[in-house]
XYZ file of C-alpha atoms in Angstrom:
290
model
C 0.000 0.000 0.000
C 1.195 3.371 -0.680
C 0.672 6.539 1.222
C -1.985 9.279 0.323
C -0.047 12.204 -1.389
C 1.188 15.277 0.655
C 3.272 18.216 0.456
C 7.078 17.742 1.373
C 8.782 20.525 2.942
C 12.811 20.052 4.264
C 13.896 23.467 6.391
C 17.201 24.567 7.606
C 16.291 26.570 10.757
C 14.660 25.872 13.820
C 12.256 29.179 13.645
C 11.098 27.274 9.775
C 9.899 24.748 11.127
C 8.134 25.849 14.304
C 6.494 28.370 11.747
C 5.393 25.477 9.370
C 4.066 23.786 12.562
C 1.942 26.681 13.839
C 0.618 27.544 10.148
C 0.120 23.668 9.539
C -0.575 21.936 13.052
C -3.598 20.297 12.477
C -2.661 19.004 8.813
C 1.167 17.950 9.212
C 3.412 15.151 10.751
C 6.975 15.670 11.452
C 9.889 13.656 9.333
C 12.681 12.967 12.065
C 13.900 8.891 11.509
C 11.029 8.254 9.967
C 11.105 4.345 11.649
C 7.899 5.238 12.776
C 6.144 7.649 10.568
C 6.993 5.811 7.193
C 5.202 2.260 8.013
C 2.205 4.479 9.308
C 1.791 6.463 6.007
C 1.726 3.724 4.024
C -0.636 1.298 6.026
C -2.365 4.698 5.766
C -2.958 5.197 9.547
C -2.068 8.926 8.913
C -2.879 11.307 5.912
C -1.210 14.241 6.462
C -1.229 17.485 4.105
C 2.343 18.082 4.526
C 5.522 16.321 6.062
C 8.289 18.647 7.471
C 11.747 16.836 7.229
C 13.595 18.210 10.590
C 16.766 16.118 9.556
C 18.480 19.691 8.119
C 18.521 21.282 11.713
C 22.193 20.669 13.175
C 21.213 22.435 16.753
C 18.386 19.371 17.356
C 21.792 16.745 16.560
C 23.922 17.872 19.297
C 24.548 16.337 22.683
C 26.352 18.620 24.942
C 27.260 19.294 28.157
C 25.578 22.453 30.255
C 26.080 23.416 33.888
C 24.937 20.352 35.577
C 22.894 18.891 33.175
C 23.368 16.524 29.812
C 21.455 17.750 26.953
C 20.621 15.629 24.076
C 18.867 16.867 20.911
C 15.398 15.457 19.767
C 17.456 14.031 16.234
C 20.152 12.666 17.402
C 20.101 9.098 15.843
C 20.528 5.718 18.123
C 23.558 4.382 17.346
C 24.851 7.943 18.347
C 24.001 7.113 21.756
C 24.821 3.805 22.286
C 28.803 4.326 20.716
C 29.461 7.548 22.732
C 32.285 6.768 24.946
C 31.506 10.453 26.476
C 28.057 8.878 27.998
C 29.782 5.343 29.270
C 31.303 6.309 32.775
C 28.168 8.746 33.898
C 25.157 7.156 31.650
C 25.699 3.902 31.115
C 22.060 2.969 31.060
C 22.046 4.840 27.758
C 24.704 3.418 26.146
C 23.639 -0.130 26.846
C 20.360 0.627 25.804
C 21.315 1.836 22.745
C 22.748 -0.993 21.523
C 19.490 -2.679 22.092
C 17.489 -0.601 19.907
C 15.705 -2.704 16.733
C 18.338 -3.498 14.308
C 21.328 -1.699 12.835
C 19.304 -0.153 9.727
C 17.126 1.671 12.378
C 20.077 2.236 15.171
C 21.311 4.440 12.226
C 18.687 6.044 10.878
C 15.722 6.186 13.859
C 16.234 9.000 16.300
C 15.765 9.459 20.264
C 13.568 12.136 20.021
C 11.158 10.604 17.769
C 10.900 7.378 19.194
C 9.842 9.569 22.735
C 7.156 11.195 20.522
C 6.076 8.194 19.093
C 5.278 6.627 22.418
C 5.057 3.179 21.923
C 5.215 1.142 25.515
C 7.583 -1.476 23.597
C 10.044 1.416 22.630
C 13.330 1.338 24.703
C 14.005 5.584 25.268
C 11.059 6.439 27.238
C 11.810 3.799 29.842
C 15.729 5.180 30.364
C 14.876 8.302 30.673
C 12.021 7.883 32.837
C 14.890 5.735 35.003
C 17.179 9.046 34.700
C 14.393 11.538 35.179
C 14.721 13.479 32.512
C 12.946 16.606 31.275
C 11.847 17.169 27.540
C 11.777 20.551 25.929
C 9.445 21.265 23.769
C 8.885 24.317 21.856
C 6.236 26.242 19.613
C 6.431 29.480 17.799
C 3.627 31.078 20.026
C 4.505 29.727 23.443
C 8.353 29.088 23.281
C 9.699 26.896 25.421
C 8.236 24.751 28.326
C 9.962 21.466 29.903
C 7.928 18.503 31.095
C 9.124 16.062 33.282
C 9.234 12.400 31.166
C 6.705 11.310 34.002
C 4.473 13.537 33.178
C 5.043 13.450 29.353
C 3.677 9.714 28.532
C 0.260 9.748 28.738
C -1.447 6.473 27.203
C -0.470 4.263 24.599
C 0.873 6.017 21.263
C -0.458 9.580 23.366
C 2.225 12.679 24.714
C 1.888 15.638 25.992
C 2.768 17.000 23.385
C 0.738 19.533 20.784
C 0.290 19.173 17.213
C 1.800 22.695 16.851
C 4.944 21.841 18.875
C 8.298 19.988 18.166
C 10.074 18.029 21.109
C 13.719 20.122 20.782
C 16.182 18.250 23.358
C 16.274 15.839 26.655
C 17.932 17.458 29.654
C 19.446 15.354 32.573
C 20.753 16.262 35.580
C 24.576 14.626 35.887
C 25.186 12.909 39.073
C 28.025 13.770 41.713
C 29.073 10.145 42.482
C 29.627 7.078 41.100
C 27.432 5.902 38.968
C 26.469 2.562 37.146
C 23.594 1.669 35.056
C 22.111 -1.186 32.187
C 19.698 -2.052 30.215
C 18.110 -5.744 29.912
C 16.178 -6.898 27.463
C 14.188 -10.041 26.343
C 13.498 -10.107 22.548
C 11.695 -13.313 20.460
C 14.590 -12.805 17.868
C 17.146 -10.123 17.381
C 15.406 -6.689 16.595
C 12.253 -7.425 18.195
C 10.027 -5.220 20.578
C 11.100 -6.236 24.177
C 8.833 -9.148 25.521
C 10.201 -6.835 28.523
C 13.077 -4.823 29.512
C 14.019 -3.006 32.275
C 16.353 0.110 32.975
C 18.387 0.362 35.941
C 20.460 3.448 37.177
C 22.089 3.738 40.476
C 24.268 6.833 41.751
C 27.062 5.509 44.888
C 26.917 8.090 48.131
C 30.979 8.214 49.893
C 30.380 5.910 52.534
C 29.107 3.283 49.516
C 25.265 3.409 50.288
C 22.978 4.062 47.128
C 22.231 7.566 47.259
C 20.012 7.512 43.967
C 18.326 5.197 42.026
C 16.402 5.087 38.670
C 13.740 1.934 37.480
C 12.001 1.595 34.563
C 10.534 -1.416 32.965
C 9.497 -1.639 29.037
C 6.084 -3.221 27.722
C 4.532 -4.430 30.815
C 1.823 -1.684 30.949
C -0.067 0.374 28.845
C 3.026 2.882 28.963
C 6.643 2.503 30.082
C 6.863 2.680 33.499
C 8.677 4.065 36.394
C 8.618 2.155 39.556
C 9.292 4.455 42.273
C 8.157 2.358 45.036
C 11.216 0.378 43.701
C 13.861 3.387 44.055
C 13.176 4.530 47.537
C 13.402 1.231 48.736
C 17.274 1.382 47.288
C 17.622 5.369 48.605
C 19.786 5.373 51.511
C 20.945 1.665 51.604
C 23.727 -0.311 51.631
C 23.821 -2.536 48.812
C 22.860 -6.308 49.693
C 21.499 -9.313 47.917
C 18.855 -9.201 50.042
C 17.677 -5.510 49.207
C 17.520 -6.418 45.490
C 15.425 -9.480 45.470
C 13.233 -7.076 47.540
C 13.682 -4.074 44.961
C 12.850 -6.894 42.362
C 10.042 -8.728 43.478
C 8.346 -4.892 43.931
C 8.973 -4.251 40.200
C 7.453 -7.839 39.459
C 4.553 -6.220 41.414
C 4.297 -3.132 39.998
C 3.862 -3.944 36.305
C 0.797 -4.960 34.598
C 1.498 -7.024 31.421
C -0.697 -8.612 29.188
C -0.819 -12.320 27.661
C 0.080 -12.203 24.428
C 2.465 -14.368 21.296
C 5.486 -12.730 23.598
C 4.312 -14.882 26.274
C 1.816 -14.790 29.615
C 1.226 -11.878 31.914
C 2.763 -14.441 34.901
C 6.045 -15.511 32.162
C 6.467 -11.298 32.050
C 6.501 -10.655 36.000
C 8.787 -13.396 35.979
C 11.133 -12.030 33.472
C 10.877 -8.809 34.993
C 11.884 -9.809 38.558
C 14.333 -11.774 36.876
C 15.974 -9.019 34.658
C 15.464 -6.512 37.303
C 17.483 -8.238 39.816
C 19.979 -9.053 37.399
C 20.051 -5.407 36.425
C 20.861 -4.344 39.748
C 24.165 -6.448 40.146
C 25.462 -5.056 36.704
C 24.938 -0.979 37.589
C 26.409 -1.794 41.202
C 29.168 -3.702 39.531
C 29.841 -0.860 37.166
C 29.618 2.191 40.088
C 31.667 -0.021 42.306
C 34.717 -0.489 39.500
C-alpha cells in the first residue's frame, strides 16, 4: 500500500519549522527517523497534508554538556548514543540501551527524540529516561519553550503531551556527583524485536558506599513505560545487599501490569521482569563499584 499524497517541505532553521508547525498543526506530521512515521503512512494510519523533514537542523543533533545537566537533541540518531564513549562512565544505562534498539538499519537512521514522541510502551528511550528523570523541551512558535518532566510526558499508549503545533527540541538530565552505574536488559523473540520486557536500571554511589540515587524503569509491561518508584526509595539510603535487590525486584514484578500475548503470559512477564530486574541491579552496582 502506498501513502496518500502530501506536500514535502525540508527546512534549515529551527524558527522554519516551528512556523510550518503553527501555520500547519492540524494538517502535518513531522519527518525525524522516519522508523515510525513511514510504516504508518503507508498502512495509511495517517494522511497528512504536509511532512516537514527536521533532519536539516544541526542544533536538534547535538549532545552537549551544560552546567549540571546533559542535553541531548530530539534528532540525534541511536547508534549515536549507544557508541558515545563520552556517555559510558556517567550514563551507562544509555549506552547499553542503545545498543538494544531494533536493528542496525534503524540504530542508524531512527532518532531518540522521535521514538519519545512516538510513544510506543515497547520502545526502549522512554523507559531510560524515565529511570534518569529526565525533562523534555518542547517548543512552539507562540509559546516558546516549556519542559515537562518524562513522568508527566507519557500519557497512554501512542499519546504525549505533546501539541500538534509543537516539536520536542532536546532531553535534559541532571549529571550525578558520584559514582554511577547503570544497564539495560532486554528479552526479545529474535534479534530486533520489541522487548517481551526490559528493564532500565540506574544507580548513583553516596561516599560511605550506600545508594544515594536510584532510577527503574521497565518496558512493555503496561499500557506505557513505566517508572517504579516504590522500587527506588526502597534502594535510597541503603547499603547494597542481595537481600535488598530481590526485595527491589520482586516490587517491580509487582508493579507492572502485562498482558498475555504471542510474547508470552502476563505471569512468564513478571517473571522475566523480577528476573531481569534483579539481574540489572548487580550489573549498575558492579559498574559504580569499578
Amino acid at each position: 500500500m502506498y501513502p496518500p499524497r502530501f506536500d514535502y517541505v525540508a527546512p534549515t532553521s529551527l524558527d522554519e519549522v516551528l512556523e510550518l508547525l503553527d501555520e500547519h498543526a492540524d494538517d502535518c506530521k513531522i519527518l525525524a527517523g522516519g522508523q515510525s512515521l513511514i510504516p504508518v503512512l503507508k498502512l495509511r494510519f495517517a494522511s497528512p497534508e504536509i511532512v516537514i523533514d527536521v533532519n536539516n537542523i544541526p542544533e536538534l543533533q547535538q549532545i552537549r554538556h551544560e552546567g549540571d545537566e546533559l542535553v541531548i537533541g530530539s534528532m540525534v540518531r541511536h547508534h549515536v548514543l549507544a557508541d558515545n564513549p563520552d556517555l559510558e562512565p556517567i550514563f551507562r544505562v544509555i549506552t547499553r540501551a542503545g545498543h538494544w534498539v531494533a536493528d542496525p538499519i534503524v540504530r542508524n537512521l531512527g532518532t531518540v527524540g522521535g521514538s519519545l514522541v512516538h510513544a510506543d510502551p515497547r520502545g526502549d528511550w522512554a523507559t531510560v529516561m524515565l529511570a534518569l528523570d529526565a525533562e523534555l523541551v518542547i517548543r512552539s512558535q507562540e509559546d516558546g519553550e516549556r519542559r515537562v518532566k518524562m513522568t508527566d510526558f507519557l500519557q497512554a499508549m501512542f499519546t504525549t503531551h505533546i501539541e500538534p503545533e509543537e516539536l520536542l527540541t532536546e532531553i535534559r538530565i541532571k549529571k550525578p556527583s558520584g559514582r554511577t552505574g547503570g544497564t539495560y536488559v532486554k528479552l526479545e523473540r529474535r534479534i530486533g524485536d520489541y522487548a517481551t520486557a526490559a528493564a532500565a536500571i540506574h544507580l548513583e554511589l553516596a561516599g560511605d558506599g550506600s545508594i544515594a540515587n536510584a532510577g527503574v524503569g521497565l518496558t512493555a509491561v503496561a499500557p506505557t513505560n513505566i517508572k517504579v518508584p516504590s522500587a527506588e526509595q526502597m534502594l535510597i539510603g541503603q547499603q547494597p545487599s542481595a537481600g535488598l535487590f530481590d526485595q527491589v525486584a520482586d516490587a517491580c514484578a509487582a508493579a507492572c501490569n502485562p498482558e498475555s500475548d504471542i510474547r508470552g503470559s502476563a505471569a512468564y512477564k513478571r517473571a522475566v521482569v523480577r528476573t531481569f530486574v534483579r539481574r540489572g541491579l548487580d550489573e549498575a552496582l558492579a559498574h559504580a563499584q569499578a
